[in-house]
Coordinates of C-alpha atoms in Angstrom, one line a residue:
X1 CA 148.7 105.9 137.8
X2 CA 150.8 102.7 138.6
X3 CA 154.2 103.3 137.0
X4 CA 154.2 99.8 135.5
X5 CA 150.7 100.4 134.0
X6 CA 151.8 103.8 132.7
X7 CA 154.8 102.3 130.9
X8 CA 152.5 99.6 129.6
X9 CA 150.0 102.2 128.3
X10 CA 152.8 104.1 126.6
X11 CA 154.1 101.0 125.1
X12 CA 150.7 100.2 123.4
X13 CA 149.9 103.7 122.4
X14 CA 153.0 104.3 120.4
X15 CA 152.8 105.6 117.0
X16 CA 154.7 102.6 115.7
X17 CA 152.1 100.2 117.3
X18 CA 149.2 102.2 115.7
X19 CA 150.9 101.9 112.3
X20 CA 151.6 98.2 112.8
X21 CA 147.9 97.5 113.7
X22 CA 146.8 99.6 110.8
X23 CA 149.0 97.6 108.4
X24 CA 147.5 94.4 109.6
X25 CA 143.9 95.7 109.0
X26 CA 144.8 96.8 105.5
X27 CA 146.4 93.5 105.0
X28 CA 143.4 91.7 106.1
X29 CA 141.3 93.7 103.4
X30 CA 144.0 92.8 100.9
X31 CA 143.9 89.1 101.8
X32 CA 140.1 89.0 101.3
X33 CA 140.5 90.8 98.0
X34 CA 143.1 88.3 96.7
X35 CA 141.2 85.4 97.9
X36 CA 137.9 86.7 96.2
X37 CA 139.8 87.4 93.0
X38 CA 141.3 83.8 93.0
X39 CA 137.9 82.3 93.6
X40 CA 136.4 84.4 90.9
X41 CA 138.9 83.0 88.3
X42 CA 138.6 79.3 89.6
X43 CA 136.3 76.6 88.3
X44 CA 134.7 75.3 91.5
X45 CA 133.0 71.8 91.4
X46 CA 130.1 73.1 93.6
X47 CA 128.8 75.7 91.2
X48 CA 125.9 74.2 89.2
X49 CA 123.5 75.5 86.6
X50 CA 120.0 73.9 86.3
X51 CA 117.9 75.4 83.6
X52 CA 115.3 74.8 80.9
X53 CA 115.3 76.6 77.5
X54 CA 113.1 76.7 74.4
X55 CA 113.7 78.0 70.9
X56 CA 111.0 79.0 68.5
X57 CA 112.7 78.9 65.1
X58 CA 109.7 80.6 63.4
X59 CA 109.7 83.6 65.5
X60 CA 113.4 83.4 66.7
X61 CA 112.6 83.7 70.3
X62 CA 115.1 82.2 72.7
X63 CA 113.8 81.7 76.3
X64 CA 116.0 80.4 79.2
X65 CA 114.9 80.0 82.8
X66 CA 117.2 78.7 85.4
X67 CA 119.2 78.9 88.7
X68 CA 122.9 79.1 89.4
X69 CA 123.5 77.9 92.9
X70 CA 126.1 76.5 95.2
X71 CA 125.5 72.9 95.4
X72 CA 126.9 72.5 98.8
X73 CA 124.5 74.9 100.4
X74 CA 121.7 75.3 97.8
X75 CA 122.3 79.1 98.0
X76 CA 121.4 80.8 94.7
X77 CA 124.3 82.8 93.2
X78 CA 124.5 86.0 91.1
X79 CA 126.9 87.0 88.5
X80 CA 127.4 87.3 84.7
X81 CA 126.1 84.8 82.1
X82 CA 128.0 85.1 79.0
X83 CA 126.6 82.8 76.1
X84 CA 127.1 82.1 72.4
X85 CA 124.2 80.6 70.5
X86 CA 125.3 78.8 67.4
X87 CA 123.6 77.0 64.4
X88 CA 126.0 74.3 63.0
X89 CA 125.7 72.4 59.8
X90 CA 126.4 68.7 60.8
X91 CA 125.6 67.0 57.4
X92 CA 128.6 65.2 56.2
X93 CA 130.4 65.7 59.5
X94 CA 133.4 63.6 59.9
X95 CA 135.2 62.6 63.2
X96 CA 138.2 64.9 63.6
X97 CA 136.8 67.6 61.4
X98 CA 135.7 71.0 62.6
X99 CA 131.9 71.4 62.3
X100 CA 130.7 74.4 60.2
X101 CA 128.9 77.1 62.0
X102 CA 126.5 78.8 59.8
X103 CA 125.1 81.3 62.2
X104 CA 126.0 82.6 65.7
X105 CA 125.4 85.4 68.1
X106 CA 126.9 86.4 71.4
X107 CA 125.5 88.1 74.5
X108 CA 125.8 88.4 78.1
X109 CA 123.4 89.3 81.2
X110 CA 123.8 90.0 84.7
X111 CA 121.7 88.0 87.1
X112 CA 121.0 87.8 90.8
X113 CA 119.2 84.8 92.0
X114 CA 117.0 83.4 89.1
X115 CA 118.5 83.6 85.6
X116 CA 115.9 84.6 83.0
X117 CA 116.8 85.3 79.3
X118 CA 114.4 86.2 76.5
X119 CA 116.1 87.2 73.3
X120 CA 114.8 87.5 69.8
X121 CA 117.3 86.0 67.4
X122 CA 115.4 86.7 64.2
X123 CA 113.7 83.8 62.2
X124 CA 115.9 80.7 61.8
X125 CA 113.1 78.7 59.9
X126 CA 115.6 78.1 57.0
X127 CA 117.7 75.9 59.3
X128 CA 114.7 73.9 60.4
X129 CA 116.0 70.4 59.4
X130 CA 118.0 67.5 60.8
X131 CA 121.1 68.9 59.1
X132 CA 121.5 71.5 61.6
X133 CA 122.3 71.5 65.4
X134 CA 121.3 74.3 67.8
X135 CA 123.6 74.8 70.8
X136 CA 124.2 77.4 73.4
X137 CA 127.8 77.6 74.9
X138 CA 127.9 79.5 78.3
X139 CA 130.4 80.7 80.7
X140 CA 129.1 81.8 84.2
X141 CA 131.2 84.0 86.5
X142 CA 130.2 84.3 90.1
X143 CA 131.9 85.5 93.2
X144 CA 132.5 81.8 94.2
X145 CA 134.1 80.8 90.9
X146 CA 133.4 79.8 87.3
X147 CA 131.0 77.4 85.5
X148 CA 131.0 76.6 81.8
X149 CA 129.0 74.2 79.8
X150 CA 126.9 73.7 76.6
X151 CA 123.2 73.2 76.1
X152 CA 121.9 71.4 72.9
X153 CA 118.3 71.8 71.6
X154 CA 116.2 69.0 70.4
X155 CA 113.1 69.3 68.3
X156 CA 109.7 68.4 70.1
X157 CA 107.2 66.0 68.5
X158 CA 104.5 68.5 69.7
X159 CA 105.5 71.4 67.6
X160 CA 108.2 70.9 64.9
X161 CA 109.2 74.6 65.2
X162 CA 109.9 74.6 68.8
X163 CA 113.1 73.2 70.2
X164 CA 113.8 72.6 73.8
X165 CA 116.6 71.6 76.2
X166 CA 117.3 71.3 79.8
X167 CA 120.7 71.6 81.8
X168 CA 121.5 69.5 84.8
X169 CA 123.6 66.5 85.8
X170 CA 121.2 63.7 84.3
X171 CA 119.0 64.5 81.3
X172 CA 116.0 62.3 80.0
X173 CA 113.6 62.7 77.1
X174 CA 109.9 63.2 78.1
X175 CA 108.1 60.4 76.4
X176 CA 104.5 60.1 75.3
X177 CA 102.0 57.2 75.8
X178 CA 101.1 55.5 72.5
X179 CA 97.4 55.3 73.5
X180 CA 97.1 59.0 74.4
X181 CA 99.3 61.0 72.5
X182 CA 101.4 58.9 70.1
X183 CA 105.0 57.7 70.7
X184 CA 107.9 60.0 70.6
X185 CA 109.9 62.7 72.3
X186 CA 107.7 65.5 73.9
X187 CA 110.3 67.4 75.9
X188 CA 113.3 67.0 78.3
X189 CA 114.0 66.7 81.9
X190 CA 117.1 66.9 83.9
X191 CA 117.4 65.7 87.6
X192 CA 120.0 66.0 90.3
X193 CA 119.5 64.2 93.6
X194 CA 122.0 65.9 96.1
X195 CA 122.8 64.4 99.4
X196 CA 124.1 66.7 102.1
X197 CA 126.3 66.0 105.2
X198 CA 123.2 66.0 107.5
X199 CA 121.9 63.1 105.3
X200 CA 119.0 65.2 103.8
X201 CA 118.4 64.8 100.1
X202 CA 117.0 67.4 97.6
X203 CA 116.1 66.8 94.0
X204 CA 116.5 69.7 91.5
X205 CA 114.5 69.3 88.3
X206 CA 114.5 71.3 85.1
X207 CA 111.4 70.4 83.1
X208 CA 110.9 71.5 79.5
X209 CA 107.6 70.2 77.8
X210 CA 106.5 72.7 75.1
X211 CA 102.8 73.3 75.1
X212 CA 102.1 70.8 77.8
X213 CA 100.1 72.8 80.4
X214 CA 99.5 70.1 82.9
X215 CA 101.8 69.7 85.8
X216 CA 103.7 66.4 86.6
X217 CA 104.0 64.4 89.7
X218 CA 107.4 63.1 91.0
X219 CA 107.5 59.7 92.5
X220 CA 110.7 58.0 94.0
X221 CA 111.6 54.5 94.9
X222 CA 114.5 52.3 95.9
X223 CA 116.6 50.6 93.3
X224 CA 115.9 46.9 93.7
X225 CA 119.0 45.7 91.7
X226 CA 122.6 46.6 92.0
X227 CA 123.7 48.6 88.9
X228 CA 126.6 50.9 88.0
X229 CA 126.4 54.5 89.3
X230 CA 125.0 56.0 86.2
X231 CA 121.6 57.2 84.9
X232 CA 119.5 55.0 82.7
X233 CA 115.9 54.7 81.6
X234 CA 113.8 51.9 83.2
X235 CA 111.2 51.5 80.6
X236 CA 109.7 52.9 77.4
X237 CA 106.1 52.7 78.6
X238 CA 104.3 54.5 81.3
X239 CA 104.1 52.8 84.7
X240 CA 100.8 51.3 85.8
X241 CA 99.0 52.2 88.9
X242 CA 100.1 49.1 90.6
X243 CA 103.7 49.9 89.8
X244 CA 103.3 53.4 91.3
X245 CA 102.2 51.8 94.5
X246 CA 106.0 50.9 95.1
X247 CA 107.0 54.6 94.8
X248 CA 106.7 57.6 97.2
X249 CA 105.1 60.7 95.9
X250 CA 107.4 63.6 96.4
X251 CA 105.6 66.5 95.0
X252 CA 104.4 68.4 92.0
X253 CA 106.7 69.5 89.1
X254 CA 105.9 72.2 86.5
X255 CA 107.8 73.5 83.5
X256 CA 110.9 75.4 84.6
X257 CA 113.3 74.6 87.6
X258 CA 111.9 72.9 90.7
X259 CA 113.4 72.0 94.0
X260 CA 111.9 69.3 96.2
X261 CA 112.8 67.5 99.5
X262 CA 113.1 63.8 99.2
X263 CA 111.8 61.7 102.2
X264 CA 114.3 61.0 104.9
X265 CA 114.0 57.2 104.5
X266 CA 116.0 57.5 101.3
X267 CA 119.0 59.0 103.1
X268 CA 121.2 55.8 102.9
X269 CA 120.5 54.8 99.3
X270 CA 123.1 55.6 96.6
X271 CA 120.6 55.4 93.6
X272 CA 117.1 56.5 93.3
X273 CA 114.4 55.2 90.8
X274 CA 112.0 58.0 89.8
X275 CA 108.8 58.4 88.0
X276 CA 107.9 61.9 86.5
X277 CA 104.4 61.6 85.1
X278 CA 101.3 63.7 84.3
X279 CA 98.2 62.8 86.3
X280 CA 96.6 62.0 83.0
X281 CA 99.5 59.5 82.2
X282 CA 99.9 61.2 78.9
X283 CA 103.6 62.2 79.2
X284 CA 106.2 60.6 81.5
X285 CA 109.8 59.9 82.4
X286 CA 111.0 56.9 84.4
X287 CA 114.6 56.1 85.2
X288 CA 117.3 55.8 87.7
X289 CA 119.7 58.5 88.9
X290 CA 122.7 58.3 91.2
X291 CA 122.7 60.3 94.4
X292 CA 125.2 62.9 94.4
X293 CA 127.2 62.7 97.7
X294 CA 129.1 66.1 97.7
X295 CA 132.6 66.0 99.2
X296 CA 133.3 69.1 101.1
X297 CA 131.9 72.7 100.6
X298 CA 132.6 75.7 98.6
X299 CA 133.7 77.2 102.1
X300 CA 136.4 74.5 102.2
X301 CA 137.7 75.7 98.9
X302 CA 137.7 79.4 100.1
X303 CA 139.6 78.4 103.2
X304 CA 142.3 76.7 101.2
X305 CA 142.6 79.8 98.9
X306 CA 142.8 81.9 102.0
X307 CA 145.5 80.0 103.6
X308 CA 147.5 80.1 100.4
X309 CA 147.1 83.8 99.8
X310 CA 147.7 84.7 103.6
X311 CA 151.4 83.5 103.0
X312 CA 152.1 86.6 101.0
X313 CA 151.3 88.8 104.1
X314 CA 152.3 86.6 106.9
X315 CA 155.8 86.3 105.4
X316 CA 156.3 90.0 106.0
X317 CA 154.4 90.4 109.4
X318 CA 157.7 89.3 111.3
X319 CA 159.4 92.5 110.2
X320 CA 156.8 94.4 112.3
X321 CA 157.7 92.3 115.3
X322 CA 161.4 92.9 114.7
X323 CA 160.6 96.6 114.6
X324 CA 158.6 96.5 117.8
X325 CA 161.4 94.9 119.9
X326 CA 163.5 97.7 118.4
X327 CA 161.4 100.6 119.6
X328 CA 160.6 98.9 122.9
X329 CA 164.1 97.9 124.1
X330 CA 167.0 98.2 121.6
X331 CA 166.4 101.9 120.6
X332 CA 165.6 103.4 124.0
X333 CA 168.6 101.4 125.4
X334 CA 171.1 102.9 123.0
X335 CA 169.7 106.3 123.8
X336 CA 169.9 105.8 127.4
X337 CA 166.1 106.3 128.0
X338 CA 165.7 103.0 129.8
X339 CA 167.8 104.5 132.8
X340 CA 165.2 107.4 133.1
X341 CA 162.4 104.8 133.3
X342 CA 164.1 103.0 136.0
X343 CA 164.6 106.2 137.9
X344 CA 160.9 105.8 138.8
X345 CA 159.6 103.1 141.2
X346 CA 159.9 100.4 138.4
X347 CA 162.2 97.4 138.7
X348 CA 164.1 95.9 135.7
X349 CA 161.9 92.9 135.9
X350 CA 158.7 95.0 135.7
X351 CA 160.2 97.0 132.8
X352 CA 161.2 93.9 130.9
X353 CA 157.9 92.2 131.4
X354 CA 155.6 95.2 130.7
X355 CA 157.3 95.8 127.3
X356 CA 157.4 92.1 126.4
X357 CA 153.6 91.7 127.3
X358 CA 152.9 95.0 125.4
X359 CA 154.3 93.5 122.3
X360 CA 152.5 90.2 122.8
X361 CA 149.2 92.2 123.2
X362 CA 150.0 93.9 119.9
X363 CA 150.3 90.6 118.2
X364 CA 147.2 89.2 119.7
X365 CA 145.1 92.2 118.6
X366 CA 146.8 92.9 115.3
X367 CA 146.5 89.1 114.4
X368 CA 142.8 89.1 115.4
X369 CA 142.1 92.2 113.4
X370 CA 144.0 90.8 110.4
X371 CA 141.8 87.7 110.1
X372 CA 138.6 89.5 111.4
X373 CA 138.8 92.0 108.6
X374 CA 139.5 89.3 105.9
X375 CA 136.8 87.0 107.1
X376 CA 134.2 89.8 107.5
X377 CA 135.0 91.0 104.0
X378 CA 134.7 87.5 102.6
X379 CA 131.3 86.8 104.5
X380 CA 130.0 90.2 103.4
X381 CA 130.8 89.9 99.7
X382 CA 130.7 86.1 99.2
X383 CA 128.3 85.1 101.9
X384 CA 130.7 82.5 103.0
X385 CA 130.9 81.6 106.9
X386 CA 133.6 79.4 108.1
X387 CA 133.6 76.8 110.7
X388 CA 134.8 77.7 114.2
X389 CA 137.7 75.3 114.0
X390 CA 138.8 77.1 110.9
X391 CA 138.8 80.5 112.6
X392 CA 140.8 79.3 115.7
X393 CA 143.5 77.5 113.7
X394 CA 144.0 80.3 111.2
X395 CA 144.2 82.8 114.1
X396 CA 146.5 80.6 116.2
X397 CA 148.8 80.0 113.3
X398 CA 149.7 83.6 112.7
X399 CA 149.4 84.8 116.4
X400 CA 151.6 82.0 117.9
X401 CA 154.1 82.3 115.2
X402 CA 154.5 86.0 115.5
X403 CA 154.6 85.8 119.4
X404 CA 157.5 83.4 119.1
X405 CA 159.3 85.6 116.6
X406 CA 158.6 88.6 118.8
X407 CA 160.0 86.7 121.8
X408 CA 163.3 85.8 119.9
X409 CA 163.6 89.5 118.7
X410 CA 162.8 90.8 122.1
X411 CA 165.7 88.5 123.6
X412 CA 168.1 90.0 120.9
X413 CA 167.1 93.6 121.9
X414 CA 168.0 92.8 125.6
X415 CA 171.6 91.9 124.4
X416 CA 172.1 94.2 121.6
X417 CA 171.8 98.0 121.2
X418 CA 170.3 100.1 118.3
X419 CA 172.2 99.5 114.9
X420 CA 173.6 96.0 115.9
X421 CA 170.3 94.9 116.9
X422 CA 168.8 95.6 113.7
X423 CA 171.6 94.0 111.7
X424 CA 171.3 90.8 113.7
X425 CA 167.6 90.6 113.8
X426 CA 167.3 91.4 110.1
X427 CA 169.7 88.4 109.5
X428 CA 167.5 86.2 111.7
X429 CA 164.4 87.2 109.8
X430 CA 166.2 86.3 106.4
X431 CA 167.4 83.1 107.9
X432 CA 164.0 81.8 109.1
X433 CA 162.2 82.9 105.9
X434 CA 164.7 82.4 103.2
X435 CA 168.0 80.6 104.2
X436 CA 166.2 77.7 105.9
X437 CA 164.4 76.9 102.7
X438 CA 167.9 76.9 101.0
X439 CA 169.1 74.5 103.5
X440 CA 166.2 72.2 103.1
X441 CA 166.8 72.1 99.3
X442 CA 170.6 71.4 99.8
X443 CA 169.9 68.6 102.3
X444 CA 167.2 67.2 100.0
X445 CA 169.8 67.0 97.0
X446 CA 172.3 65.2 99.1
X447 CA 170.4 63.2 101.7
X448 CA 167.1 62.3 99.9
X449 CA 167.4 59.6 97.3
X450 CA 165.7 60.3 94.0
X451 CA 162.6 58.1 93.3
X452 CA 158.9 57.9 93.5
X453 CA 158.8 59.2 97.1
X454 CA 161.2 62.1 96.4
X455 CA 158.7 65.0 96.7
X456 CA 157.1 63.1 99.9
X457 CA 160.4 63.0 101.5
X458 CA 161.2 66.7 100.9
X459 CA 157.8 67.6 102.2
X460 CA 158.5 65.6 105.4
X461 CA 161.9 67.2 105.9
X462 CA 160.2 70.7 105.5
X463 CA 157.9 69.9 108.3
X464 CA 160.6 68.5 110.5
X465 CA 162.5 71.6 110.0
X466 CA 159.4 73.7 111.0
X467 CA 160.0 72.6 114.6
X468 CA 163.2 74.5 114.5
X469 CA 161.7 77.8 113.4
X470 CA 159.8 80.3 115.5
X471 CA 157.5 80.7 112.4
X472 CA 156.9 76.9 112.1
X473 CA 153.6 76.9 113.9
X474 CA 151.9 78.7 111.1
X475 CA 152.7 75.8 108.8
X476 CA 151.4 73.2 111.2
X477 CA 148.3 75.1 111.7
X478 CA 147.6 75.0 108.0
X479 CA 148.3 71.3 108.1
X480 CA 145.9 70.8 110.9
X481 CA 143.2 72.8 109.2
X482 CA 143.5 70.6 106.0
X483 CA 143.5 67.4 108.2
X484 CA 140.2 68.5 109.7
X485 CA 138.5 68.8 106.3
X486 CA 140.1 65.5 105.2
X487 CA 138.9 63.7 108.3
X488 CA 135.3 65.4 107.9
X489 CA 134.9 64.6 104.3
X490 CA 137.1 61.6 103.8
X491 CA 139.2 63.0 101.0
X492 CA 142.9 63.5 101.1
X493 CA 144.0 67.0 101.3
X494 CA 147.1 66.8 103.4
X495 CA 150.6 66.0 102.1
X496 CA 151.4 62.3 102.5
X497 CA 153.7 61.1 105.1
X498 CA 153.4 64.2 107.4
X499 CA 150.8 62.7 109.9
X500 CA 153.6 61.1 112.0
X501 CA 155.7 64.3 112.0
X502 CA 152.9 66.8 112.8
X503 CA 152.3 65.6 116.4
X504 CA 149.9 68.0 118.0
X505 CA 151.6 67.7 121.4
X506 CA 155.2 68.2 120.0
X507 CA 153.8 71.1 118.0
X508 CA 152.3 72.6 121.0
X509 CA 155.4 72.1 123.2
X510 CA 157.7 73.5 120.4
X511 CA 155.6 76.7 120.0
X512 CA 155.5 77.2 123.9
X513 CA 159.4 76.7 124.0
X514 CA 159.9 79.2 121.2
X515 CA 157.8 81.8 123.2
X516 CA 159.1 81.2 126.8
X517 CA 162.8 80.3 126.3
X518 CA 164.0 83.2 124.3
X519 CA 162.1 85.4 126.7
X520 CA 163.8 83.8 129.7
X521 CA 167.2 84.0 128.1
X522 CA 166.7 87.7 127.2
X523 CA 165.8 88.4 130.9
X524 CA 169.0 86.7 132.1
X525 CA 170.9 89.1 129.9
X526 CA 168.8 92.1 130.5
X527 CA 168.9 92.0 134.3
X528 CA 172.7 92.5 134.3
X529 CA 172.9 94.6 131.1
X530 CA 174.4 98.0 131.0
X531 CA 171.5 100.4 130.0
X532 CA 173.4 103.6 129.7
X533 CA 174.0 105.0 126.2

C-alpha cells in the first residue's frame, strides 16, 4: 500500500477517532431527545382541536368526536387528552367572583388519529336549568406540543335534556326555519378556513345537531363588502334559492368532523361567506369567516428548537478537535514517533497533509452523523421532515466551524509538543467559547450607550466578533436559517440590525480564511520543526 494512504488509513481508524464519531452519534440522539422534550412541553400555535360533543343529562352520557391535527400540514396527531368536566352554578354570579363548581370529574384518554370519548357521568338531571353551566376544560399533549382550551355546552331546542357543543376557531348556532321547525337554536357548528402556502384552502367543520338525521350542504361565496377580519352572522333567516345561486357548492357535511377542499378560485380572498343548510331548508347557518393564513410551519418551530438545543453539544465538540490534533501531531512528535514515519518514503508535506485531511474527514463524517441521527430520530418519532436548505445550513454550521477550529489546533500542534500543546489549545478553546463573551460584555458596558437600542447594539457587536472566531460560522449559519424562514413567511425571526453585518460573502471568506491560514502557518512551522523527542 502507498505509504501516504497507509498513514491516512491509520489516522482514520484510530481508537480516538472511533470514540469521537461514537460521541457525535450519541450526541445526535441526545439532541433529538432534547428537542422532542422541548416541543412536547411547548404550546405551539399550529396544533388545533376540532370536535363536536353532546351531553345527555338524563342518562349522563358524554360523547365527544374530534381530530387533533397539525394545522400547517393537516396531519392528524396522537397523544393524551386530559379533561375536567364541571357543572357550575352561575346564578348570582358577580364579575370578579369565583364561580361555584357543584360537580366535576376528571379523566384522560390516549388517542391516535381520531379522538373518541364516550363516558357515563351518571344522571345530571337535577342540574337541568339555566342556573348551571356545563363545560369541559382540556389539555392535549402531543409529540409536537401542547394545546389547551375549554368547551361550553348549550341546550338544544330539539331536546331539552341534550346539550351540544363544537370546538374550532369560529362557532355559530344552527338555526331553524320558522315555517318548518320553529325559531330557535338547534345545534352548533364550528368552521375553520385554512389557507396553505401553495394557495389551496381547506375548510374544517365540526357540526353538532342532536336528533337531526339529514346531512347539510356547504356553499361558499365571496364577501361583497369590506368588513373587519372577524366572524359574523349574515342573516337570521335561511337563504332563498336565488341567493344560493351566488354561492358555490363545496360538498356534504354530516354530524361530526368534516374536512373539505374549497375551490381554487377562492385562493386570493381573505374572508369567505358560507351557507350550511339542509336540503329541506329546515336547519341552516349563514355567516362570514376569515381565512386563516398560517405563517410558517410546525417544522419551523422544531428547527428553531433544534438549533437552540444544539448549542449544548456543539459547545463541547471543539474539545474533540483539540484532542484529534493532539493524537495526530503533538503527541507522536513528543514521543519521536514522527521520525519513524518519515523514515519511510513519506515527505514532511505528505505527512502534514494526510493527517490534516484525516482530521477534516473525521469532522465531515462526524458532523454528518450528528445531524443525520438527530434528524432521523425526529422524523421517525415526530414525522417532521425539514427543507433541504435547513439540512445544508445546519450541517455547514457545525462542520465548517469544527474544521476551522481543528485547523487552528493542528497549527498549534505543529509548533508545540505534548503537554505544552494541551495547555495552549485548552486556553484557546476557553478563549473562543467563554472569554470572548466576557470581552463582548465588557466592551458593551463601556462602548454601547444605554437606551432603547442597547440590546440590538450588543447583538450586533456579538455578530461582528463572530468574524474573529473559528467557531463564528455556526452563529452565522443559524442566522441564515432564521433569515430563510423570515423571507419565506414574512415574519421577523432574525435579531434586528444584523442583516448588514451578516454578509454572506464576508462570512464565506472568513470561514475559508480560518481553515486555510492556520493550516498554512502550521506547515511553515512544521517543515522546519525538530521532530525528535
